[in-house]
mmCIF file of C-alpha atoms and ligand atoms in Angstrom:
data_model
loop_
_atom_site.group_PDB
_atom_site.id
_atom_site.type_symbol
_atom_site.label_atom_id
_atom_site.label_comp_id
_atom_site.label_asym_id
_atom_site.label_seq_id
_atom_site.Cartn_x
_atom_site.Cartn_y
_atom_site.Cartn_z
ATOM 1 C CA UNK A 19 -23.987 6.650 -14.180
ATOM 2 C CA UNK A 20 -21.218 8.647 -14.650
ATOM 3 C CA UNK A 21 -18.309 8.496 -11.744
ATOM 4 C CA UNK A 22 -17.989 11.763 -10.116
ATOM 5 C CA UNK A 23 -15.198 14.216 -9.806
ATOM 6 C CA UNK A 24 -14.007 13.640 -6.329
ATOM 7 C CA UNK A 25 -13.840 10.036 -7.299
ATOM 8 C CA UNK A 26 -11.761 10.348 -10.557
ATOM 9 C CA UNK A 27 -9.526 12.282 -9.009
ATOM 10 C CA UNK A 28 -8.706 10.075 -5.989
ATOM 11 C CA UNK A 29 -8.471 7.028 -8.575
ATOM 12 C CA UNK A 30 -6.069 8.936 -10.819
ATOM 13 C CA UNK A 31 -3.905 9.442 -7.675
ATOM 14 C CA UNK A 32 -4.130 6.057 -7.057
ATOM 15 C CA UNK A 33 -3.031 5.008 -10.652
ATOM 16 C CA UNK A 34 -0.049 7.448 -9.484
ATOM 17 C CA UNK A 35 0.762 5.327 -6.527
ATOM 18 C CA UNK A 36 0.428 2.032 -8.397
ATOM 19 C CA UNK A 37 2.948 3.425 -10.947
ATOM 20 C CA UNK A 38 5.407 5.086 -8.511
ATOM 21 C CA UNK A 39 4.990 0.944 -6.814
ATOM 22 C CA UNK A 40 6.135 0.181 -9.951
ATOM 23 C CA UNK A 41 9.335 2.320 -10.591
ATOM 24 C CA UNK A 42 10.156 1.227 -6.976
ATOM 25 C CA UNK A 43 10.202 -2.364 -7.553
ATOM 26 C CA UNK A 44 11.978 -1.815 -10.678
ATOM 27 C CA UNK A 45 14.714 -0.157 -9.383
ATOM 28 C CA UNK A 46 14.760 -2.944 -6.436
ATOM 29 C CA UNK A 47 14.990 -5.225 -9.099
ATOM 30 C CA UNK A 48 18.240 -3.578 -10.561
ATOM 31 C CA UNK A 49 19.521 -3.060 -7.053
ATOM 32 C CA UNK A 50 19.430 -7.047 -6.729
ATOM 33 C CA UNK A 51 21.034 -7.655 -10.666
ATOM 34 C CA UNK A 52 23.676 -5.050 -9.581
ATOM 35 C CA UNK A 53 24.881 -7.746 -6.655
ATOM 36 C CA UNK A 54 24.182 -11.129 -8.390
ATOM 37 C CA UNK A 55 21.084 -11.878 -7.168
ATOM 38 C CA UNK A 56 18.872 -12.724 -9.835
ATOM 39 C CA UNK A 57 16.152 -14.449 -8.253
ATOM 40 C CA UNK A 58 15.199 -11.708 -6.430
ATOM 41 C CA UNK A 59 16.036 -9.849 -9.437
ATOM 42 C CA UNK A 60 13.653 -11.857 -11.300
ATOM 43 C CA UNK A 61 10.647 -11.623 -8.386
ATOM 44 C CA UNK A 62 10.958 -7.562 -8.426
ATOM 45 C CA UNK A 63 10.540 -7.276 -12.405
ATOM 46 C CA UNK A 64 7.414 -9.443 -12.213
ATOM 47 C CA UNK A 65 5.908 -7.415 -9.356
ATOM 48 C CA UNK A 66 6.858 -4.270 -11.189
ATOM 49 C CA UNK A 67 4.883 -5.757 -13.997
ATOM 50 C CA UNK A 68 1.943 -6.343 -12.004
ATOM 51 C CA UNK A 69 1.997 -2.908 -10.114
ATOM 52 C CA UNK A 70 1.667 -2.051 -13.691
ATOM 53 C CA UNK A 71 -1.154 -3.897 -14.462
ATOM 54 C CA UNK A 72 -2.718 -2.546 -11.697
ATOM 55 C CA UNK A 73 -2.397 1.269 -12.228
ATOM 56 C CA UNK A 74 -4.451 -0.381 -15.315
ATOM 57 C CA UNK A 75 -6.987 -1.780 -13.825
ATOM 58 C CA UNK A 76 -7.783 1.595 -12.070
ATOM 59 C CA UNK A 77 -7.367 2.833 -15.533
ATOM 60 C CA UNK A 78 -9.364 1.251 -17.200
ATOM 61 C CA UNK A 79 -12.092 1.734 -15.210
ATOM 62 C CA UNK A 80 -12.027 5.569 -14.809
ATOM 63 C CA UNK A 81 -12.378 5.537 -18.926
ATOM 64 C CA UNK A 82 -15.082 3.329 -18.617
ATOM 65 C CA UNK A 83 -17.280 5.074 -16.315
ATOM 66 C CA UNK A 84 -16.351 8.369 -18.650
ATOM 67 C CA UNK A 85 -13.939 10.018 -16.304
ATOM 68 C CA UNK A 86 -10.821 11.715 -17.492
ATOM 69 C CA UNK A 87 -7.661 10.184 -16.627
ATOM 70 C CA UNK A 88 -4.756 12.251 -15.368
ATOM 71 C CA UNK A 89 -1.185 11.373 -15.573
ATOM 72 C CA UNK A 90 1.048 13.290 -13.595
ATOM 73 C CA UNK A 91 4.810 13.210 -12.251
ATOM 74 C CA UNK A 92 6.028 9.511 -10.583
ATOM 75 C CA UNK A 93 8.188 10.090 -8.075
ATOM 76 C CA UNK A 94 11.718 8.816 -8.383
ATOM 77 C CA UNK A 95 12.322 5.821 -5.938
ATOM 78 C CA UNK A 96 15.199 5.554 -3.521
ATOM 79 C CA UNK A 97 18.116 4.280 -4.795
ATOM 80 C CA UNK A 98 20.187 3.562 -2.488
ATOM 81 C CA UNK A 99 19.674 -0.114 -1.220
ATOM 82 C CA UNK A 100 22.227 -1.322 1.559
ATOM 83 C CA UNK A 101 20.876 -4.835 2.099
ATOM 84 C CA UNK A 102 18.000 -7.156 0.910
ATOM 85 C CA UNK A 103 16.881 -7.022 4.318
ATOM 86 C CA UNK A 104 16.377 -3.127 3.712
ATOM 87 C CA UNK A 105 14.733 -3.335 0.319
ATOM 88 C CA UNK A 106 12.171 -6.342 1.731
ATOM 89 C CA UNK A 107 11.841 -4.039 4.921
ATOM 90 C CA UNK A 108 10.816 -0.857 3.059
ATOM 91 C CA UNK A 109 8.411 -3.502 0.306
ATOM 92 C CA UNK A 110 6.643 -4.867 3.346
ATOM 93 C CA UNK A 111 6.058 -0.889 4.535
ATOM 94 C CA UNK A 112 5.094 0.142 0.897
ATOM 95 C CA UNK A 113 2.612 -2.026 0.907
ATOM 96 C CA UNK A 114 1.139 -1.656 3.846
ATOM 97 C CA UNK A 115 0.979 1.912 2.894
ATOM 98 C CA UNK A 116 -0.884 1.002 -0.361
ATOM 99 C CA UNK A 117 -3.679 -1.061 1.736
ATOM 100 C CA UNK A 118 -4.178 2.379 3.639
ATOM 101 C CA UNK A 119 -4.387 4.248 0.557
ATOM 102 C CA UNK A 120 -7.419 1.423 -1.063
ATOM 103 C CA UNK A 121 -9.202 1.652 2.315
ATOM 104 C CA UNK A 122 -9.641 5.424 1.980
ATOM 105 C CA UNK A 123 -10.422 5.126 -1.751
ATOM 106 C CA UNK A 124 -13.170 2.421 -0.275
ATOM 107 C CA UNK A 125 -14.001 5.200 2.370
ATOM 108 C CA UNK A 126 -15.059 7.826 -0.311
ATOM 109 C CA UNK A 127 -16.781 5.359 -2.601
ATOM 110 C CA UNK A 128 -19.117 4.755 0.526
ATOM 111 C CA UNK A 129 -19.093 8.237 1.297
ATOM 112 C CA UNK A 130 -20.321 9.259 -2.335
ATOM 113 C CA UNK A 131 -22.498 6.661 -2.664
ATOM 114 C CA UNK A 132 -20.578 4.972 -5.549
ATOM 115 C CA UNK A 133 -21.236 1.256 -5.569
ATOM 116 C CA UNK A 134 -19.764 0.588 -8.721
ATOM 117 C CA UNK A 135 -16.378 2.208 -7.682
ATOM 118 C CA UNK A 136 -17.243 -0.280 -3.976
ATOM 119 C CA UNK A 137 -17.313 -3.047 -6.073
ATOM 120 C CA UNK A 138 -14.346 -2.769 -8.087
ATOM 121 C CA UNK A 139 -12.073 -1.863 -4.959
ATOM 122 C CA UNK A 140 -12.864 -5.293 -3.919
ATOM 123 C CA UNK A 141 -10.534 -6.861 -6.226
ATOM 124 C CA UNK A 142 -7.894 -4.565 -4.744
ATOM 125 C CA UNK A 143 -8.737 -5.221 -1.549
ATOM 126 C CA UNK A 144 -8.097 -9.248 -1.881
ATOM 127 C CA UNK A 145 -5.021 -8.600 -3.682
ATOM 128 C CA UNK A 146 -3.691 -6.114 -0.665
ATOM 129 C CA UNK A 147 -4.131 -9.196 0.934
ATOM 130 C CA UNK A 148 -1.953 -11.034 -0.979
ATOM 131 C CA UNK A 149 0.496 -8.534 -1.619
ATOM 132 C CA UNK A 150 0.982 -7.867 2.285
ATOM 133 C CA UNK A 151 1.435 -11.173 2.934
ATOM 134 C CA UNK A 152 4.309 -12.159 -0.120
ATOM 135 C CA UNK A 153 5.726 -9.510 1.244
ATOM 136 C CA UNK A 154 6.154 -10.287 4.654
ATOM 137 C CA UNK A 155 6.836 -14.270 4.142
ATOM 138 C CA UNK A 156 9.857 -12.743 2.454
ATOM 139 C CA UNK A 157 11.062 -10.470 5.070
ATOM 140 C CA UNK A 158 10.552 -12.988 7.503
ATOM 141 C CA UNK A 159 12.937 -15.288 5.813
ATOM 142 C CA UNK A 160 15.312 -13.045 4.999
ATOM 143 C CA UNK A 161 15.711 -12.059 8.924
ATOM 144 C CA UNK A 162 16.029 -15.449 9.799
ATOM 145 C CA UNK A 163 18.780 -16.069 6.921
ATOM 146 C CA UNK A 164 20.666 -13.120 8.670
ATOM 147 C CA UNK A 165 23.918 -13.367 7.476
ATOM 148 C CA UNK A 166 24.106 -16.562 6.154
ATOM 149 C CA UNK A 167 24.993 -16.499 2.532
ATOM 150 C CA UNK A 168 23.793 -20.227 1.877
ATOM 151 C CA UNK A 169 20.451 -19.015 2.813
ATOM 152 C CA UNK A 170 20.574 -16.052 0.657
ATOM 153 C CA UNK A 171 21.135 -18.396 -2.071
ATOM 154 C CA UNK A 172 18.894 -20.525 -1.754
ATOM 155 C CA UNK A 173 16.238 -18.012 -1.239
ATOM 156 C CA UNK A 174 17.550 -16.194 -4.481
ATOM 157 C CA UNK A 175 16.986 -19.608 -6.069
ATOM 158 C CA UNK A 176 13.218 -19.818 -4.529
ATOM 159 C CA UNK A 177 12.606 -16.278 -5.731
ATOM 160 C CA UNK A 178 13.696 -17.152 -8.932
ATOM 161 C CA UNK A 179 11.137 -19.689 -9.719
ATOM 162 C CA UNK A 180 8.298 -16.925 -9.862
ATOM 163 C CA UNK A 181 6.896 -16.687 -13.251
HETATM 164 FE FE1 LIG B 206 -0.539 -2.437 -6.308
HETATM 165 FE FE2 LIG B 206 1.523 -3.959 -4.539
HETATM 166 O O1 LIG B 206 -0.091 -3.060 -4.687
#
């Protein structure tokens, strides 16, 4: 069965999101090179990557159940980083902000009927999981490290190790 309209077009904004999550982390990720933290660095270009991969999962699917895809504008992300503390504090937000925006994507699926489109928001829905959670562990580390540069290093070095 062929997706619907109002579906396609709520998954298309949600390949939007996904790829605007990816810009930000990107530019987090410069943010940290720019100040000699590479680990961090390091952790932001791989989650960039996967908010990538993402936007093509959602893509992927769309085409598959015949629906047109629809690229528009990505927003350009804040640049203007003070602190890892602020750049963890705003990831932490963003992704709460993405679990929001896969509930009400699961919302309309039910709504519509579309148990296909259910189905594949599960995957999403385990990985929101995930994603919140990374997140946070980070943020909570990093306000406990307060302004202890030892710390910072060593949780650059931690970061670091993500592949
Ligand atoms: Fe695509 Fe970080 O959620």
């Amino acid at each position: 069965m062929e997706i619907k309209d109002k579906m396609t077009k709520a998954i298309n904004k949600q390949i939007n999101a996904e790829l605007y999550s990816s810009y930000l982390y990107l530019g987090m990720s410069a943010y940290f090179k720019k100040n000699n933290l590479s680990g961090f660095s390091q952790w932001m270009r791989i989650q960039s990557n996967e908010e990538q991969a993402h936007a093509m999962k959602f893509f992927n699917y769309v085409l598959e159940r015949g629906g047109e895809v629809l690229l528009e504008d990505i927003k350009a992300p804040n640049e203007n980083w003070k602190t890892p503390l602020e750049v963890f504090e705003a990831v932490y937000k963003h992704e709460v902000k993405v679990t929001t925006l896969i509930n009400e994507l699961l919302k309309l699926a039910r709504q519509e009927n579309d148990t296909a489109t259910e189905s594949m928001l599960k995957w999403f829905i385990d990985e929101q999981v995930e994603e919140e959670a990374n997140a946070k562990e980070i943020l909570d580390k990093l306000r406990l490290i307060k302004d202890s540069v030892n710390g910072l290093f060593m949780l650059d070095h931690e970061l670091g190790e993500r592949k």
